[in-house]
mmCIF file of N, CA and C and ligand atoms in Angstrom:
data_model
loop_
_atom_site.group_PDB
_atom_site.id
_atom_site.type_symbol
_atom_site.label_atom_id
_atom_site.label_comp_id
_atom_site.label_asym_id
_atom_site.label_seq_id
_atom_site.Cartn_x
_atom_site.Cartn_y
_atom_site.Cartn_z
ATOM 1 N N MET A 526 97.661 -25.220 13.947
ATOM 2 C CA MET A 526 97.666 -26.800 14.447
ATOM 3 C C MET A 526 96.405 -27.356 14.168
ATOM 4 N N SER A 527 96.288 -28.238 13.205
ATOM 5 C CA SER A 527 95.472 -29.047 13.070
ATOM 6 C C SER A 527 94.787 -30.218 14.254
ATOM 7 N N ASP A 528 93.439 -30.410 14.281
ATOM 8 C CA ASP A 528 92.970 -31.399 15.114
ATOM 9 C C ASP A 528 93.201 -33.091 14.385
ATOM 10 N N LEU A 529 92.620 -33.002 13.358
ATOM 11 C CA LEU A 529 92.372 -34.438 12.677
ATOM 12 C C LEU A 529 93.087 -34.283 11.069
ATOM 13 N N SER A 530 93.598 -35.337 10.590
ATOM 14 C CA SER A 530 93.558 -35.155 9.200
ATOM 15 C C SER A 530 92.202 -35.739 8.343
ATOM 16 N N PHE A 531 91.935 -35.155 7.462
ATOM 17 C CA PHE A 531 90.716 -35.516 6.512
ATOM 18 C C PHE A 531 90.842 -36.759 6.251
ATOM 19 N N ALA A 532 92.348 -37.082 5.632
ATOM 20 C CA ALA A 532 92.022 -38.651 5.265
ATOM 21 C C ALA A 532 91.396 -39.849 6.334
ATOM 22 N N SER A 533 91.910 -39.134 7.626
ATOM 23 C CA SER A 533 91.542 -40.158 8.774
ATOM 24 C C SER A 533 90.105 -40.260 8.858
ATOM 25 N N LEU A 534 89.228 -39.432 8.193
ATOM 26 C CA LEU A 534 87.927 -39.454 8.737
ATOM 27 C C LEU A 534 87.005 -40.072 7.887
ATOM 28 N N THR A 535 86.462 -41.201 8.121
ATOM 29 C CA THR A 535 85.740 -41.788 7.484
ATOM 30 C C THR A 535 84.497 -41.591 7.223
ATOM 31 N N PRO A 536 83.746 -41.017 6.105
ATOM 32 C CA PRO A 536 82.420 -40.501 5.975
ATOM 33 C C PRO A 536 81.251 -41.436 6.770
ATOM 34 N N GLY A 537 80.587 -40.783 7.455
ATOM 35 C CA GLY A 537 79.513 -41.349 8.501
ATOM 36 C C GLY A 537 80.088 -41.944 9.364
ATOM 37 N N LYS A 538 81.359 -42.197 9.943
ATOM 38 C CA LYS A 538 81.966 -42.736 11.061
ATOM 39 C C LYS A 538 82.522 -41.635 12.184
ATOM 40 N N PRO A 539 81.603 -41.124 13.140
ATOM 41 C CA PRO A 539 82.014 -39.639 13.742
ATOM 42 C C PRO A 539 83.044 -40.144 14.658
ATOM 43 N N VAL A 540 83.737 -39.063 15.281
ATOM 44 C CA VAL A 540 84.925 -39.128 16.060
ATOM 45 C C VAL A 540 84.834 -38.243 16.995
ATOM 46 N N LYS A 541 85.334 -38.535 18.219
ATOM 47 C CA LYS A 541 85.059 -37.901 19.422
ATOM 48 C C LYS A 541 86.550 -37.537 19.540
ATOM 49 N N ILE A 542 86.751 -35.756 19.693
ATOM 50 C CA ILE A 542 88.191 -35.461 20.222
ATOM 51 C C ILE A 542 87.792 -34.307 21.343
ATOM 52 N N GLU A 543 88.986 -34.302 22.045
ATOM 53 C CA GLU A 543 89.037 -33.195 23.110
ATOM 54 C C GLU A 543 89.670 -31.851 22.750
ATOM 55 N N LYS A 544 89.028 -30.733 22.955
ATOM 56 C CA LYS A 544 89.746 -29.614 22.543
ATOM 57 C C LYS A 544 89.448 -28.710 23.622
ATOM 58 N N ASN A 545 90.282 -27.799 23.902
ATOM 59 C CA ASN A 545 90.000 -26.880 25.357
ATOM 60 C C ASN A 545 89.005 -26.921 26.017
ATOM 61 N N GLY A 546 89.057 -28.005 26.849
ATOM 62 C CA GLY A 546 88.292 -28.653 27.571
ATOM 63 C C GLY A 546 86.896 -29.261 27.464
ATOM 64 N N ARG A 547 86.526 -29.518 25.717
ATOM 65 C CA ARG A 547 85.637 -29.763 25.279
ATOM 66 C C ARG A 547 85.298 -31.182 24.817
ATOM 67 N N SER A 548 84.385 -31.808 24.974
ATOM 68 C CA SER A 548 84.091 -33.164 23.969
ATOM 69 C C SER A 548 83.421 -32.721 22.983
ATOM 70 N N ILE A 549 84.242 -33.061 21.446
ATOM 71 C CA ILE A 549 83.346 -32.750 20.413
ATOM 72 C C ILE A 549 83.362 -33.985 19.497
ATOM 73 N N CYS A 550 82.052 -33.950 18.874
ATOM 74 C CA CYS A 550 81.849 -34.925 17.661
ATOM 75 C C CYS A 550 82.350 -34.555 16.301
ATOM 76 N N VAL A 551 83.241 -35.155 15.614
ATOM 77 C CA VAL A 551 83.620 -34.649 14.554
ATOM 78 C C VAL A 551 83.216 -35.417 13.510
ATOM 79 N N THR A 552 82.154 -35.425 12.307
ATOM 80 C CA THR A 552 81.730 -36.332 11.350
ATOM 81 C C THR A 552 82.000 -35.576 10.004
ATOM 82 N N ARG A 553 82.480 -36.418 9.060
ATOM 83 C CA ARG A 553 82.722 -36.291 7.839
ATOM 84 C C ARG A 553 81.318 -36.700 6.805
ATOM 85 N N VAL A 554 80.515 -36.249 6.354
ATOM 86 C CA VAL A 554 79.590 -36.404 5.559
ATOM 87 C C VAL A 554 80.051 -35.976 4.215
ATOM 88 N N GLN A 555 80.422 -37.074 3.149
ATOM 89 C CA GLN A 555 80.516 -36.511 2.094
ATOM 90 C C GLN A 555 81.976 -35.900 2.059
ATOM 91 N N ASP A 556 82.201 -34.723 1.456
ATOM 92 C CA ASP A 556 83.543 -34.144 1.637
ATOM 93 C C ASP A 556 83.251 -32.833 2.395
ATOM 94 N N GLU A 557 82.076 -32.871 3.621
ATOM 95 C CA GLU A 557 82.040 -31.726 4.507
ATOM 96 C C GLU A 557 82.332 -32.550 5.684
ATOM 97 N N VAL A 558 82.945 -31.515 6.644
ATOM 98 C CA VAL A 558 83.199 -31.532 8.369
ATOM 99 C C VAL A 558 82.183 -31.027 9.025
ATOM 100 N N PHE A 559 81.625 -31.803 9.962
ATOM 101 C CA PHE A 559 80.894 -31.246 10.920
ATOM 102 C C PHE A 559 81.371 -31.393 12.344
ATOM 103 N N ALA A 560 81.021 -30.175 12.940
ATOM 104 C CA ALA A 560 81.503 -31.041 14.349
ATOM 105 C C ALA A 560 80.672 -30.056 15.318
ATOM 106 N N ILE A 561 79.873 -30.787 16.414
ATOM 107 C CA ILE A 561 79.145 -30.427 17.378
ATOM 108 C C ILE A 561 79.505 -31.172 18.926
ATOM 109 N N ASP A 562 78.756 -30.310 19.805
ATOM 110 C CA ASP A 562 79.340 -31.019 21.378
ATOM 111 C C ASP A 562 78.958 -32.420 21.047
ATOM 112 N N ASP A 563 79.789 -33.460 21.639
ATOM 113 C CA ASP A 563 79.848 -34.510 21.923
ATOM 114 C C ASP A 563 78.741 -35.180 23.030
ATOM 115 N N THR A 564 78.229 -33.948 24.097
ATOM 116 C CA THR A 564 77.107 -35.015 24.523
ATOM 117 C C THR A 564 75.660 -34.697 24.203
ATOM 118 N N CYS A 565 75.135 -35.747 24.173
ATOM 119 C CA CYS A 565 73.473 -35.463 23.778
ATOM 120 C C CYS A 565 72.742 -34.331 24.772
ATOM 121 N N SER A 566 72.178 -33.482 24.085
ATOM 122 C CA SER A 566 71.385 -32.638 25.364
ATOM 123 C C SER A 566 70.556 -33.375 26.125
ATOM 124 N N HIS A 567 70.135 -34.576 25.875
ATOM 125 C CA HIS A 567 68.942 -35.051 26.778
ATOM 126 C C HIS A 567 69.788 -35.651 27.931
ATOM 127 N N SER A 568 70.577 -36.344 27.568
ATOM 128 C CA SER A 568 71.315 -37.068 28.761
ATOM 129 C C SER A 568 72.649 -37.104 28.779
ATOM 130 N N ASP A 569 73.533 -37.995 29.541
ATOM 131 C CA ASP A 569 74.858 -37.890 29.133
ATOM 132 C C ASP A 569 75.602 -39.188 28.162
ATOM 133 N N ALA A 570 75.142 -38.996 27.010
ATOM 134 C CA ALA A 570 75.555 -40.245 25.950
ATOM 135 C C ALA A 570 76.635 -38.968 25.356
ATOM 136 N N SER A 571 77.456 -40.159 24.628
ATOM 137 C CA SER A 571 78.396 -39.543 23.673
ATOM 138 C C SER A 571 77.767 -39.764 22.087
ATOM 139 N N LEU A 572 77.415 -38.841 21.500
ATOM 140 C CA LEU A 572 76.772 -38.663 20.171
ATOM 141 C C LEU A 572 78.121 -39.363 19.121
ATOM 142 N N ALA A 573 79.393 -39.408 19.540
ATOM 143 C CA ALA A 573 80.302 -39.876 18.554
ATOM 144 C C ALA A 573 80.163 -41.536 18.201
ATOM 145 N N GLU A 574 79.096 -42.050 19.380
ATOM 146 C CA GLU A 574 78.721 -43.514 19.232
ATOM 147 C C GLU A 574 77.638 -43.627 18.559
ATOM 148 N N GLY A 575 76.721 -42.540 18.180
ATOM 149 C CA GLY A 575 75.786 -42.757 17.542
ATOM 150 C C GLY A 575 75.831 -42.933 15.714
ATOM 151 N N ASP A 576 74.760 -43.226 15.228
ATOM 152 C CA ASP A 576 74.220 -43.353 13.783
ATOM 153 C C ASP A 576 74.536 -42.498 13.206
ATOM 154 N N VAL A 577 75.032 -42.085 11.813
ATOM 155 C CA VAL A 577 75.031 -41.282 11.191
ATOM 156 C C VAL A 577 74.188 -41.455 9.798
ATOM 157 N N SER A 578 72.889 -40.728 9.556
ATOM 158 C CA SER A 578 72.507 -40.907 8.102
ATOM 159 C C SER A 578 71.941 -39.645 7.468
ATOM 160 N N ASP A 579 72.717 -39.175 6.357
ATOM 161 C CA ASP A 579 72.601 -38.277 5.505
ATOM 162 C C ASP A 579 73.172 -37.112 6.598
ATOM 163 N N PHE A 580 72.661 -35.605 7.069
ATOM 164 C CA PHE A 580 73.031 -35.017 7.864
ATOM 165 C C PHE A 580 72.649 -34.791 9.267
ATOM 166 N N LYS A 581 71.943 -36.348 9.898
ATOM 167 C CA LYS A 581 71.536 -36.305 10.765
ATOM 168 C C LYS A 581 72.298 -37.305 11.612
ATOM 169 N N ILE A 582 72.521 -37.279 12.983
ATOM 170 C CA ILE A 582 73.383 -38.246 13.824
ATOM 171 C C ILE A 582 72.166 -38.510 14.926
ATOM 172 N N GLU A 583 72.174 -40.188 15.122
ATOM 173 C CA GLU A 583 71.027 -40.187 16.148
ATOM 174 C C GLU A 583 71.795 -40.763 17.501
ATOM 175 N N CYS A 584 71.338 -40.397 18.646
ATOM 176 C CA CYS A 584 72.009 -40.472 19.709
ATOM 177 C C CYS A 584 71.571 -42.209 20.076
ATOM 178 N N TRP A 585 72.769 -42.977 20.365
ATOM 179 C CA TRP A 585 72.473 -44.317 20.661
ATOM 180 C C TRP A 585 71.646 -44.782 22.150
ATOM 181 N N LEU A 586 71.574 -43.744 23.078
ATOM 182 C CA LEU A 586 70.702 -43.944 24.215
ATOM 183 C C LEU A 586 69.437 -44.537 23.826
ATOM 184 N N HIS A 587 68.797 -42.816 23.624
ATOM 185 C CA HIS A 587 67.337 -42.813 23.458
ATOM 186 C C HIS A 587 66.737 -42.666 22.252
ATOM 187 N N GLY A 588 67.921 -42.469 21.232
ATOM 188 C CA GLY A 588 67.191 -42.261 19.744
ATOM 189 C C GLY A 588 67.066 -40.974 19.408
ATOM 190 N N ALA A 589 67.508 -39.827 20.101
ATOM 191 C CA ALA A 589 67.367 -38.603 19.488
ATOM 192 C C ALA A 589 68.087 -38.206 18.418
ATOM 193 N N GLU A 590 67.485 -37.453 17.351
ATOM 194 C CA GLU A 590 68.468 -37.150 16.408
ATOM 195 C C GLU A 590 68.682 -35.814 16.495
ATOM 196 N N PHE A 591 70.019 -35.455 15.988
ATOM 197 C CA PHE A 591 70.140 -33.941 15.637
ATOM 198 C C PHE A 591 70.852 -33.715 14.252
ATOM 199 N N ASP A 592 70.481 -32.413 13.882
ATOM 200 C CA ASP A 592 71.169 -31.921 12.571
ATOM 201 C C ASP A 592 72.561 -31.480 12.633
ATOM 202 N N LEU A 593 73.399 -31.972 11.845
ATOM 203 C CA LEU A 593 74.677 -31.910 12.475
ATOM 204 C C LEU A 593 75.389 -30.588 11.943
ATOM 205 N N ARG A 594 74.390 -30.026 11.007
ATOM 206 C CA ARG A 594 74.842 -28.647 10.201
ATOM 207 C C ARG A 594 74.506 -27.390 11.250
ATOM 208 N N THR A 595 73.347 -27.897 12.124
ATOM 209 C CA THR A 595 72.604 -26.629 12.648
ATOM 210 C C THR A 595 72.732 -27.066 14.330
ATOM 211 N N GLY A 596 73.039 -28.355 14.844
ATOM 212 C CA GLY A 596 72.924 -28.699 16.259
ATOM 213 C C GLY A 596 71.349 -29.023 16.668
ATOM 214 N N GLU A 597 70.325 -28.567 15.738
ATOM 215 C CA GLU A 597 69.148 -28.629 16.184
ATOM 216 C C GLU A 597 68.496 -30.114 16.494
ATOM 217 N N ALA A 598 68.011 -30.242 17.544
ATOM 218 C CA ALA A 598 67.252 -31.539 18.099
ATOM 219 C C ALA A 598 65.767 -31.570 17.130
ATOM 220 N N LEU A 599 66.045 -32.536 16.274
ATOM 221 C CA LEU A 599 65.067 -33.139 15.310
ATOM 222 C C LEU A 599 63.819 -33.986 15.917
ATOM 223 N N THR A 600 64.345 -34.677 16.948
ATOM 224 C CA THR A 600 63.543 -36.169 17.514
ATOM 225 C C THR A 600 63.530 -36.205 18.895
ATOM 226 N N PRO A 601 62.417 -35.912 19.866
ATOM 227 C CA PRO A 601 62.277 -36.262 20.884
ATOM 228 C C PRO A 601 63.172 -37.480 21.541
ATOM 229 N N PRO A 602 63.633 -37.750 22.571
ATOM 230 C CA PRO A 602 63.406 -37.021 23.877
ATOM 231 C C PRO A 602 64.206 -35.830 23.569
ATOM 232 N N ALA A 603 65.282 -35.455 23.244
ATOM 233 C CA ALA A 603 65.948 -34.235 23.304
ATOM 234 C C ALA A 603 65.225 -33.207 22.349
ATOM 235 N N VAL A 604 65.458 -32.012 23.203
ATOM 236 C CA VAL A 604 64.524 -30.687 22.746
ATOM 237 C C VAL A 604 65.406 -29.610 22.474
ATOM 238 N N ALA A 605 66.393 -29.680 23.483
ATOM 239 C CA ALA A 605 67.683 -28.629 23.346
ATOM 240 C C ALA A 605 68.342 -28.849 22.012
ATOM 241 N N PRO A 606 68.995 -27.951 21.729
ATOM 242 C CA PRO A 606 69.983 -28.152 20.362
ATOM 243 C C PRO A 606 71.379 -28.215 21.030
ATOM 244 N N VAL A 607 72.515 -29.078 20.144
ATOM 245 C CA VAL A 607 73.735 -28.947 20.840
ATOM 246 C C VAL A 607 74.428 -27.983 19.842
ATOM 247 N N LYS A 608 75.747 -27.380 20.552
ATOM 248 C CA LYS A 608 76.281 -26.371 20.132
ATOM 249 C C LYS A 608 76.892 -27.095 18.919
ATOM 250 N N VAL A 609 77.380 -26.120 18.224
ATOM 251 C CA VAL A 609 78.109 -26.135 16.857
ATOM 252 C C VAL A 609 79.321 -25.536 16.427
ATOM 253 N N TYR A 610 80.233 -26.076 16.014
ATOM 254 C CA TYR A 610 81.472 -25.492 15.943
ATOM 255 C C TYR A 610 81.799 -25.565 14.810
ATOM 256 N N SER A 611 82.635 -24.341 14.373
ATOM 257 C CA SER A 611 83.136 -23.940 12.561
ATOM 258 C C SER A 611 84.490 -24.916 12.865
ATOM 259 N N VAL A 612 84.254 -25.678 11.648
ATOM 260 C CA VAL A 612 85.436 -26.600 10.978
ATOM 261 C C VAL A 612 86.161 -25.840 9.758
ATOM 262 N N ILE A 613 87.589 -25.786 9.935
ATOM 263 C CA ILE A 613 88.017 -25.428 8.885
ATOM 264 C C ILE A 613 88.625 -26.793 8.154
ATOM 265 N N VAL A 614 88.613 -26.900 6.750
ATOM 266 C CA VAL A 614 89.556 -27.878 6.226
ATOM 267 C C VAL A 614 90.274 -27.301 5.184
ATOM 268 N N ASP A 615 91.550 -27.827 5.512
ATOM 269 C CA ASP A 615 92.701 -27.167 4.490
ATOM 270 C C ASP A 615 93.424 -28.217 3.986
ATOM 271 N N GLY A 616 93.258 -28.581 2.561
ATOM 272 C CA GLY A 616 94.052 -29.845 2.123
ATOM 273 C C GLY A 616 93.661 -30.837 2.939
ATOM 274 N N ASP A 617 94.553 -31.613 3.752
ATOM 275 C CA ASP A 617 94.594 -32.898 4.468
ATOM 276 C C ASP A 617 93.976 -32.278 6.259
ATOM 277 N N SER A 618 94.298 -30.856 6.171
ATOM 278 C CA SER A 618 93.934 -30.548 7.759
ATOM 279 C C SER A 618 92.639 -29.925 7.978
ATOM 280 N N VAL A 619 92.213 -30.683 9.234
ATOM 281 C CA VAL A 619 91.043 -30.181 9.792
ATOM 282 C C VAL A 619 91.161 -29.634 11.357
ATOM 283 N N THR A 620 90.362 -28.387 11.365
ATOM 284 C CA THR A 620 90.760 -27.806 12.713
ATOM 285 C C THR A 620 89.357 -27.204 13.155
ATOM 286 N N VAL A 621 88.904 -27.677 14.121
ATOM 287 C CA VAL A 621 87.677 -27.048 14.658
ATOM 288 C C VAL A 621 88.057 -25.902 15.646
ATOM 289 N N ASP A 622 87.128 -25.130 15.059
ATOM 290 C CA ASP A 622 87.154 -23.594 16.001
ATOM 291 C C ASP A 622 86.484 -23.896 17.448
ATOM 292 N N ALA A 623 87.197 -24.385 18.207
ATOM 293 C CA ALA A 623 86.363 -24.687 19.809
ATOM 294 C C ALA A 623 87.531 -23.845 20.910
HETATM 295 S S1 LIG B 1801 70.793 -38.947 26.158
HETATM 296 FE FE1 LIG B 1801 70.582 -38.883 23.936
HETATM 297 S S2 LIG B 1801 68.582 -39.256 23.798
HETATM 298 FE FE2 LIG B 1801 68.488 -39.615 26.095
#
């Protein structure tokens, strides 16, 4: 059972999904898809509302940047990473392992 269709994902435009009680930010970068916890590790902000550049997403609230591939916090004020989920892309079907 897929969570999203690949065709529905616009590169650089994150989408927030709910799966198994978690809020997850799904982002397409070129032909790859990444999934991280949607809630910023600094405070209660949705990362899906942030800006994406290359493999980074910037929290709209205080500007912390996270690496979409590793979840690492790259820029203060966030210091803790966000959780990363595996993503399986099979044709048009995108499934987040959450
Ligand atoms: S809530 Fe994301 S940087 Fe502060």
